[in-house]
Short mmCIF file of C-alpha atoms in Angstrom, two decimals:
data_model
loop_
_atom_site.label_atom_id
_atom_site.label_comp_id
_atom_site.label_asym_id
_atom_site.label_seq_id
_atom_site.Cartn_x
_atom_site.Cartn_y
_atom_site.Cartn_z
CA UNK A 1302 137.78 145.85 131.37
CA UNK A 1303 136.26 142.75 129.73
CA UNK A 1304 132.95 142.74 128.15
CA UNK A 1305 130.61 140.24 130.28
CA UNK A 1306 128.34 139.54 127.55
CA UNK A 1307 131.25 138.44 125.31
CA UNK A 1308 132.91 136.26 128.47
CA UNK A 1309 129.19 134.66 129.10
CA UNK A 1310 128.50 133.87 125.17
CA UNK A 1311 132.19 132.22 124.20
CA UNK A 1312 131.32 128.79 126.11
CA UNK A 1313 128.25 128.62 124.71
CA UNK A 1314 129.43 129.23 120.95
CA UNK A 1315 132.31 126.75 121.50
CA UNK A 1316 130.13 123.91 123.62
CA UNK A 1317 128.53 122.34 120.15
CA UNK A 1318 132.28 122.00 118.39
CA UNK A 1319 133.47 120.34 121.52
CA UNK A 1320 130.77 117.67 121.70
CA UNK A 1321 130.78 116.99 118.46
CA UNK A 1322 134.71 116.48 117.75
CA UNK A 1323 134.35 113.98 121.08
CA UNK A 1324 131.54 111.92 119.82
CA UNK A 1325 133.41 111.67 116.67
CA UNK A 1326 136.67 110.39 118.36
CA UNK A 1327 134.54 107.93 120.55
CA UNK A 1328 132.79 106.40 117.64
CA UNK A 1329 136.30 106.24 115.89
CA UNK A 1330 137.98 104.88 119.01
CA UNK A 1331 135.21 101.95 119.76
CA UNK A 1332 135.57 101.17 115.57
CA UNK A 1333 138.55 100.83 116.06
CA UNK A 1334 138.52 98.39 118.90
CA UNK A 1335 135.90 96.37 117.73
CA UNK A 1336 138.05 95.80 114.58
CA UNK A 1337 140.79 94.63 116.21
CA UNK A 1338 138.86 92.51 118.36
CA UNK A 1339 137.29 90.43 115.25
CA UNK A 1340 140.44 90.51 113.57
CA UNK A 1341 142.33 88.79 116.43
CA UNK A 1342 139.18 86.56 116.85
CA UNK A 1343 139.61 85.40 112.77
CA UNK A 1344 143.31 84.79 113.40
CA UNK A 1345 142.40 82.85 116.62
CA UNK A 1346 140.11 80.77 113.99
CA UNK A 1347 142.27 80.30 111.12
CA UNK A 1348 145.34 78.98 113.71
CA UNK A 1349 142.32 76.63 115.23
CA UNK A 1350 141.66 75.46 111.53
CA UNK A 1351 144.68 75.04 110.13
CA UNK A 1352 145.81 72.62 113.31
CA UNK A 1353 142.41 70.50 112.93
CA UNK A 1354 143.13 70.73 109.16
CA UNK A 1355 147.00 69.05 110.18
CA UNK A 1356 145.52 66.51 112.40
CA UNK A 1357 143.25 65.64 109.90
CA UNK A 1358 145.48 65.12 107.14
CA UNK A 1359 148.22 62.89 109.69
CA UNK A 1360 145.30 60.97 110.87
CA UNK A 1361 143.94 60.09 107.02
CA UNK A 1362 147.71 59.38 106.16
CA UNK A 1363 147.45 56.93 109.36
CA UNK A 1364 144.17 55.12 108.32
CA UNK A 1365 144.82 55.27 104.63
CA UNK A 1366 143.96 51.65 104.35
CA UNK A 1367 140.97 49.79 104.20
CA UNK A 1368 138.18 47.21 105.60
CA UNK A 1369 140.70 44.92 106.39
CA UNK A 1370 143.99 47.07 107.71
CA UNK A 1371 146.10 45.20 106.23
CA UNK A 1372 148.78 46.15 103.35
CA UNK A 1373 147.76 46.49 100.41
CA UNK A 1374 150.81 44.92 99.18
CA UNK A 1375 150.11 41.47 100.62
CA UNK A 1376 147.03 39.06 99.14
CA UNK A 1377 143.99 40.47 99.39
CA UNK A 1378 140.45 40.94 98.58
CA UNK A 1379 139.96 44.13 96.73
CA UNK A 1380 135.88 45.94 97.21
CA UNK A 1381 134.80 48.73 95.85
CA UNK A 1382 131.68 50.11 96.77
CA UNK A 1383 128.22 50.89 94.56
CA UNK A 1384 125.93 52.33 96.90
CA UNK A 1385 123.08 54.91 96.17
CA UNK A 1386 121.85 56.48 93.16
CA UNK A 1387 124.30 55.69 89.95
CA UNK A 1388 124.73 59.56 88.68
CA UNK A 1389 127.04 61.94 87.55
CA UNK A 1390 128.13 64.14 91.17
CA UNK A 1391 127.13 61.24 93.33
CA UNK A 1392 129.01 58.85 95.31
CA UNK A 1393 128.17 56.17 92.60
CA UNK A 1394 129.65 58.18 90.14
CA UNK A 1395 131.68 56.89 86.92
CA UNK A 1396 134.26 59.42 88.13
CA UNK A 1397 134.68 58.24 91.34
CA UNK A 1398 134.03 53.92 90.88
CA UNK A 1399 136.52 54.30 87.57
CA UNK A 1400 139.11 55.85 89.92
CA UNK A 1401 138.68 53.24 92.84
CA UNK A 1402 138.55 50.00 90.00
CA UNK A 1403 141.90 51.06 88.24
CA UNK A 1404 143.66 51.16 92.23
CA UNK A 1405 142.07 47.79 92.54
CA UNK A 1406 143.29 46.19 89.74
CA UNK A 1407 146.73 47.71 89.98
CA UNK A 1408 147.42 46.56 93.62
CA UNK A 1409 149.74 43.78 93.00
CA UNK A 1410 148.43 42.23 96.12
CA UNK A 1411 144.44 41.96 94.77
CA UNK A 1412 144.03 39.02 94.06
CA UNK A 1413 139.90 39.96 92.77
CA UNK A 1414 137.87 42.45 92.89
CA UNK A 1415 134.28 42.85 94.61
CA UNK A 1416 131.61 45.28 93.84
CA UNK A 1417 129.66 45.45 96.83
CA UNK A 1418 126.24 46.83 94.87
CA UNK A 1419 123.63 48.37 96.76
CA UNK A 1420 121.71 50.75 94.10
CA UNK A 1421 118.27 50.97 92.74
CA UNK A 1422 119.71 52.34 89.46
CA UNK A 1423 120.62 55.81 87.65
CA UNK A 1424 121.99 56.66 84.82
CA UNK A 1425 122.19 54.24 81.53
CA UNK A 1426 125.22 56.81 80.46
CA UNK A 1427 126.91 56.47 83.90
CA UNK A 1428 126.66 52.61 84.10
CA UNK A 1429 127.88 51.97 80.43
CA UNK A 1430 131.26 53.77 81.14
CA UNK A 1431 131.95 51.78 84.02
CA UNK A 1432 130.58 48.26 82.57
CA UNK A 1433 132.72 49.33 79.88
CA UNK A 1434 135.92 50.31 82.01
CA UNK A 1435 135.35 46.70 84.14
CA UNK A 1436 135.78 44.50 81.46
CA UNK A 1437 138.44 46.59 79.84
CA UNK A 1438 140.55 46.36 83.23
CA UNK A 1439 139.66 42.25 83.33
CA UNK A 1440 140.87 41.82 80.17
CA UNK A 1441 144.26 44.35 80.97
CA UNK A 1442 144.96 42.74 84.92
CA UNK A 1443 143.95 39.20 84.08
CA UNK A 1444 141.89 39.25 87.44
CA UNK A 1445 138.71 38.12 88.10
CA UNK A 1446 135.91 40.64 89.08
CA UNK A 1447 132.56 39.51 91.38
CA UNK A 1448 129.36 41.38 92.36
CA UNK A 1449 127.82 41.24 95.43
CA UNK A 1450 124.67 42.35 95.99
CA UNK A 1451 123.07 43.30 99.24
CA UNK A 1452 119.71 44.99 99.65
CA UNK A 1453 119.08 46.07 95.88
CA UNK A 1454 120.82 45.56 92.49
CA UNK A 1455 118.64 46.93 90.05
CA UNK A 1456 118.25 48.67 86.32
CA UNK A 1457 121.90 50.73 85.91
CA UNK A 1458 123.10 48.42 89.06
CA UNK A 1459 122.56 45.69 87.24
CA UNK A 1460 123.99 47.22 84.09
CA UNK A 1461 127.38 47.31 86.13
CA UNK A 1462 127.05 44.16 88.19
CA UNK A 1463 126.85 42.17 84.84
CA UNK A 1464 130.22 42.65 83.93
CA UNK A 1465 131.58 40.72 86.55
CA UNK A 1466 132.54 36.94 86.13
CA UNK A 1467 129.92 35.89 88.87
CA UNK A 1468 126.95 37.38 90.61
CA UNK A 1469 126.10 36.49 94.19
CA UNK A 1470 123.03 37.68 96.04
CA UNK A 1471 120.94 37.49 99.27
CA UNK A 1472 117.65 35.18 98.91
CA UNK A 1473 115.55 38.49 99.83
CA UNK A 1474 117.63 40.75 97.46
CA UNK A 1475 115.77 42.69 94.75
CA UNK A 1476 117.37 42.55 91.37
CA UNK A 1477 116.74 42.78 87.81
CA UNK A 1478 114.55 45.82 86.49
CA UNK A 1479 115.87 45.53 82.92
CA UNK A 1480 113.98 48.17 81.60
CA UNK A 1481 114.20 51.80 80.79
CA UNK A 1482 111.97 54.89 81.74
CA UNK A 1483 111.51 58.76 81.32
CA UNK A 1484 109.40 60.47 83.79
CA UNK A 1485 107.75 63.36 84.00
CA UNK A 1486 103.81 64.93 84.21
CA UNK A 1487 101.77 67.34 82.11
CA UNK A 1488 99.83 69.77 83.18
CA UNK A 1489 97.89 70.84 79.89
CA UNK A 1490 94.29 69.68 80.96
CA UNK A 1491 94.60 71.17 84.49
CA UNK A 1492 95.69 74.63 83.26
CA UNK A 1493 92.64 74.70 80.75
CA UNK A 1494 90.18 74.35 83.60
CA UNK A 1495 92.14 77.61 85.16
CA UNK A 1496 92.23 79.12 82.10
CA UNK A 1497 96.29 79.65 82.43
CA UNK A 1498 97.60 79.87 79.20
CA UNK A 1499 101.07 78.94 78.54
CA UNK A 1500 103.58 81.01 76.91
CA UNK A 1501 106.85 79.51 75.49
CA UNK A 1502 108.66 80.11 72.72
CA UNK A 1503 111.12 78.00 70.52
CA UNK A 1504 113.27 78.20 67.87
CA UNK A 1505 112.37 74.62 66.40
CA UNK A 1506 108.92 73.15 66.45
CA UNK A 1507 110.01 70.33 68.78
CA UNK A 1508 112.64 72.23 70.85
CA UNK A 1509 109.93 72.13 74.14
CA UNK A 1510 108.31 68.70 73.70
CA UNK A 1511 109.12 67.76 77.07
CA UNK A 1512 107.46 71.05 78.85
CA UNK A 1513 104.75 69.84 81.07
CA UNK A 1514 102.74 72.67 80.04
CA UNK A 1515 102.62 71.91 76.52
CA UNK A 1516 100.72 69.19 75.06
CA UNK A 1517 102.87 66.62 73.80
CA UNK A 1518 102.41 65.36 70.02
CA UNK A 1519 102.16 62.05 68.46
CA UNK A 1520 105.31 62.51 66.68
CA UNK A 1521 107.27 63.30 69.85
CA UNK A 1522 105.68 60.32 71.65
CA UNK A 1523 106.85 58.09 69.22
CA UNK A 1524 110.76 59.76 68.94
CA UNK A 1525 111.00 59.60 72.85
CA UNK A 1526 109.69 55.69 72.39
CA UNK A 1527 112.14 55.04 70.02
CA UNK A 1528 114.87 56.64 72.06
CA UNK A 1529 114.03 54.33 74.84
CA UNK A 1530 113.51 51.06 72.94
CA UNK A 1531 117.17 52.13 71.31
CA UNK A 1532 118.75 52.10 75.16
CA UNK A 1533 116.59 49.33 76.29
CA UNK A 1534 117.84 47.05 73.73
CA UNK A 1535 121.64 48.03 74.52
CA UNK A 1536 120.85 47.12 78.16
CA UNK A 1537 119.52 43.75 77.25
CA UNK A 1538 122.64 42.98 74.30
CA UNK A 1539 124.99 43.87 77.78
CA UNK A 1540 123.16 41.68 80.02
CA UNK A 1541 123.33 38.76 77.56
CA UNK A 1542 126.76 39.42 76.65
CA UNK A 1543 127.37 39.43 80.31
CA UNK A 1544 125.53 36.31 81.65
CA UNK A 1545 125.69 34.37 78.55
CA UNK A 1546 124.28 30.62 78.47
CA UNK A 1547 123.29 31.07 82.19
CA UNK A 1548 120.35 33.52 81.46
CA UNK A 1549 117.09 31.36 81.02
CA UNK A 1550 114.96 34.38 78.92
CA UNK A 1551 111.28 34.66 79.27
CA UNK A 1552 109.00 36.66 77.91
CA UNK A 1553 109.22 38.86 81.17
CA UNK A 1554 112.83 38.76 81.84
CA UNK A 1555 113.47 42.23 79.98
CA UNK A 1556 110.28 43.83 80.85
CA UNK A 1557 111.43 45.67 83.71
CA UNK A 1558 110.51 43.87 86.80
CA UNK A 1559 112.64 42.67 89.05
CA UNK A 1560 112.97 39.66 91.30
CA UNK A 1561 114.43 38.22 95.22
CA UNK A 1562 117.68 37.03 94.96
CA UNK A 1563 116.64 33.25 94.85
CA UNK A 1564 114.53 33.65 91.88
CA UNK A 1565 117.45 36.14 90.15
CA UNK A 1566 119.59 32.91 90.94
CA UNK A 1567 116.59 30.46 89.46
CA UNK A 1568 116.52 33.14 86.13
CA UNK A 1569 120.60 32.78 85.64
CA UNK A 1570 120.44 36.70 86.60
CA UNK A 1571 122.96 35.71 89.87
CA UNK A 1572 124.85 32.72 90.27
CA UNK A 1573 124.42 31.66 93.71
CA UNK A 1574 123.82 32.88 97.60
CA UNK A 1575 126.71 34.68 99.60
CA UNK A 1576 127.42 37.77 101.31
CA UNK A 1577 131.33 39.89 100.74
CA UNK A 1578 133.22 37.38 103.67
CA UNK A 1579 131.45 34.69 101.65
CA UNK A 1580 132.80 35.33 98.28
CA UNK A 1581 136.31 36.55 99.82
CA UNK A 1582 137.12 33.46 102.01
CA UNK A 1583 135.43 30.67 99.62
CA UNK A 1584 135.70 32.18 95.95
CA UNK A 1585 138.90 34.16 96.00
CA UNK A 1586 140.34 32.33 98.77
CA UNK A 1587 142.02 35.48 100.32
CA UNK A 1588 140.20 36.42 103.56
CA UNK A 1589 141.84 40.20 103.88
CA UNK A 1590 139.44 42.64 102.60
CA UNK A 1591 140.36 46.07 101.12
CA UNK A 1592 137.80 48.71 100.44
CA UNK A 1593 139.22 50.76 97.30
CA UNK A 1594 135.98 52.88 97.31
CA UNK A 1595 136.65 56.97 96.82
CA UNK A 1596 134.89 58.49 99.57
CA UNK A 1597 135.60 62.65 100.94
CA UNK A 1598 138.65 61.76 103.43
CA UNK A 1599 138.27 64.12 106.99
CA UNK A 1600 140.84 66.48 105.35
CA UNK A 1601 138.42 67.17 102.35
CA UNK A 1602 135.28 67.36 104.52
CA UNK A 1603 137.08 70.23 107.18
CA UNK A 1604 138.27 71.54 104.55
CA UNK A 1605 134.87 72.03 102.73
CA UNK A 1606 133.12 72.64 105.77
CA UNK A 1607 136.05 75.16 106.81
CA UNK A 1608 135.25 77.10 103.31
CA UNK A 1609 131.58 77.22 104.19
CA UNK A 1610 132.26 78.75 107.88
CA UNK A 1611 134.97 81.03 106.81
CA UNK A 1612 132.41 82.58 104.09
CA UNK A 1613 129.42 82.63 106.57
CA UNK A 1614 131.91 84.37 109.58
CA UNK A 1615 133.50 86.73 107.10
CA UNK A 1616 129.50 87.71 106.24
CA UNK A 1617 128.73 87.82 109.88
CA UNK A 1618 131.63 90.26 111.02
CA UNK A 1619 130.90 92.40 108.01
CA UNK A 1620 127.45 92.88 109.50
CA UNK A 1621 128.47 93.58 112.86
CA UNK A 1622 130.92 96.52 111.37
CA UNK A 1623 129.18 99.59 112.46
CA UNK A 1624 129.48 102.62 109.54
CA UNK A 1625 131.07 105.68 110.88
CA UNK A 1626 128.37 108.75 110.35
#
């Protein structure tokens, strides 16, 4: 004869293992699900990308060539493009306008090349390689090289444009700023009145001339002066080996400031009025115009853009994973 209070207490010893090993094996089950789910969603993604990455690449390969569409091989106008700040990483980089000159010049079918200059200026460093790397590629190619300048050609723009055989500008264009600067501000006076007091520590006395919350000495005035003076005077020995007799100096001329495109003509800074069709159908005589200029092709900008998503997604589904407790 069974016992009924054994019978009557075995469910309810047994009820908390049950519930427990089921809650367990849901959780696990809907982990499980929701892992396949976002892995079939990534490969769903990665198929998507790779195809827009193929179409990408077969339409660059179809649009490979330039402002003009026509091949390369056949007489041409060749352009490369300055645009934007001149600096190392940028568009306007010495990397990137070296690389597009030297498939200029190379082209059998260029018959000159164009720098179509739109820059305020950048770097001295920057726009001394490639002033350099122009009239080493003249010299090599035997072709001629013009600038054209739109809205602005100034300071490390006009560094470049000078190496060219010929300048032509717009009457309202702004060029010239032959000059050199270092920026910055100091803060000295303004953290005396707040009584902040600035800690920094060197290892040479002149090792943090340049922090703005550090008073700046006589003797470091005059070294960053002379540094400046040192570049400004290269900058003027390229423009004048650049423009030669054409340059009428003034006292002014090398000071920095910078003048409309008829009065950079009137100073021998530019040599006349025209636009890119200008100087390609009446100076070069070869209508067809080629850009040459390096830009990110589609392929390179999916593919960039693809690296961004595909880190931000793989962060995002790593969230959403629920820990098993």
């Amino acid at each position: 004869m069974s016992d009924p209070y054994l019978s009557d207490a075995n469910p309810d010893l047994s009820e908390p293992k049950v519930t427990w090993e089921r809650d367990a094996l849901e959780r696990l089950a809907f982990a499980t699900l929701a892992e396949q789910r976002a892995t079939r969603r990534w490969r769903i993604f990665f198929r998507f990308a790779w195809l827009l990455l193929a179409v990408a690449l077969f339409w660059t390969g179809l649009h490979k060539g330039g402002m003009g569409g026509t091949n390369p091989s056949q007489p041409h106008t060749a352009v490369v493009e300055i645009k934007g700040e001149i600096a190392d990483g940028a568009d306007a980089s010495a990397e990137w306008i070296v690389t597009a000159l030297r498939t200029a010049f190379e082209d059998e079918g260029s018959q000159a090349v164009v720098l179509l200059v739109n820059s305020p200026g950048g770097s001295p460093v920057q726009a001394g390689i490639i002033n350099d790397e122009i009239r080493r590629l003249k010299k090599k190619h035997n072709k001629p090289v013009y600038a054209v300048v739109e809205e602005s050609c100034a300071s490390a723009a006009y560094y470049i444009a000078v190496a060219a055989d010929e300048i032509y500008v717009d009457k309202a264009s702004i060029v010239g700023s032959i000059g050199v600067l270092m920026d910055g501000f100091g803060f000295t006076g303004l953290m005396d009145k707040l009584g902040v007091e600035r800690r920094l520590m060197t290892a040479g006395e002149n090792k943090g001339f340049l922090d703005p919350f550090s008073p700046q000495t006589k003797p470091q005035r005059a070294h960053a002066q002379t540094l400046l003076d040192q570049i400004h005077q290269q900058f003027i020995q390229v423009v004048r080996e650049g423009r030669g007799k054409r340059l009428k100096e003034t006292p002014e001329l090398f000071s920095g400031l910078f003048w409309s495109g008829q009065q950079a003509v009137d100073l021998g800074l530019a040599d006349g009025l025209g636009n890119l069709d200008f100087v390609a159908r009446e100076i070069v005589k070869a209508e067809d115009i080629i850009d040459y200029t390096r830009h990110d092709n589609v392929a390179e900008r999916l593919a960039k853009r693809f690296g961004a998503a595909i880190g931000e997604g793989a962060v995002h589904a790593l969230q959403r994973q629920q820990p098993l407790r």
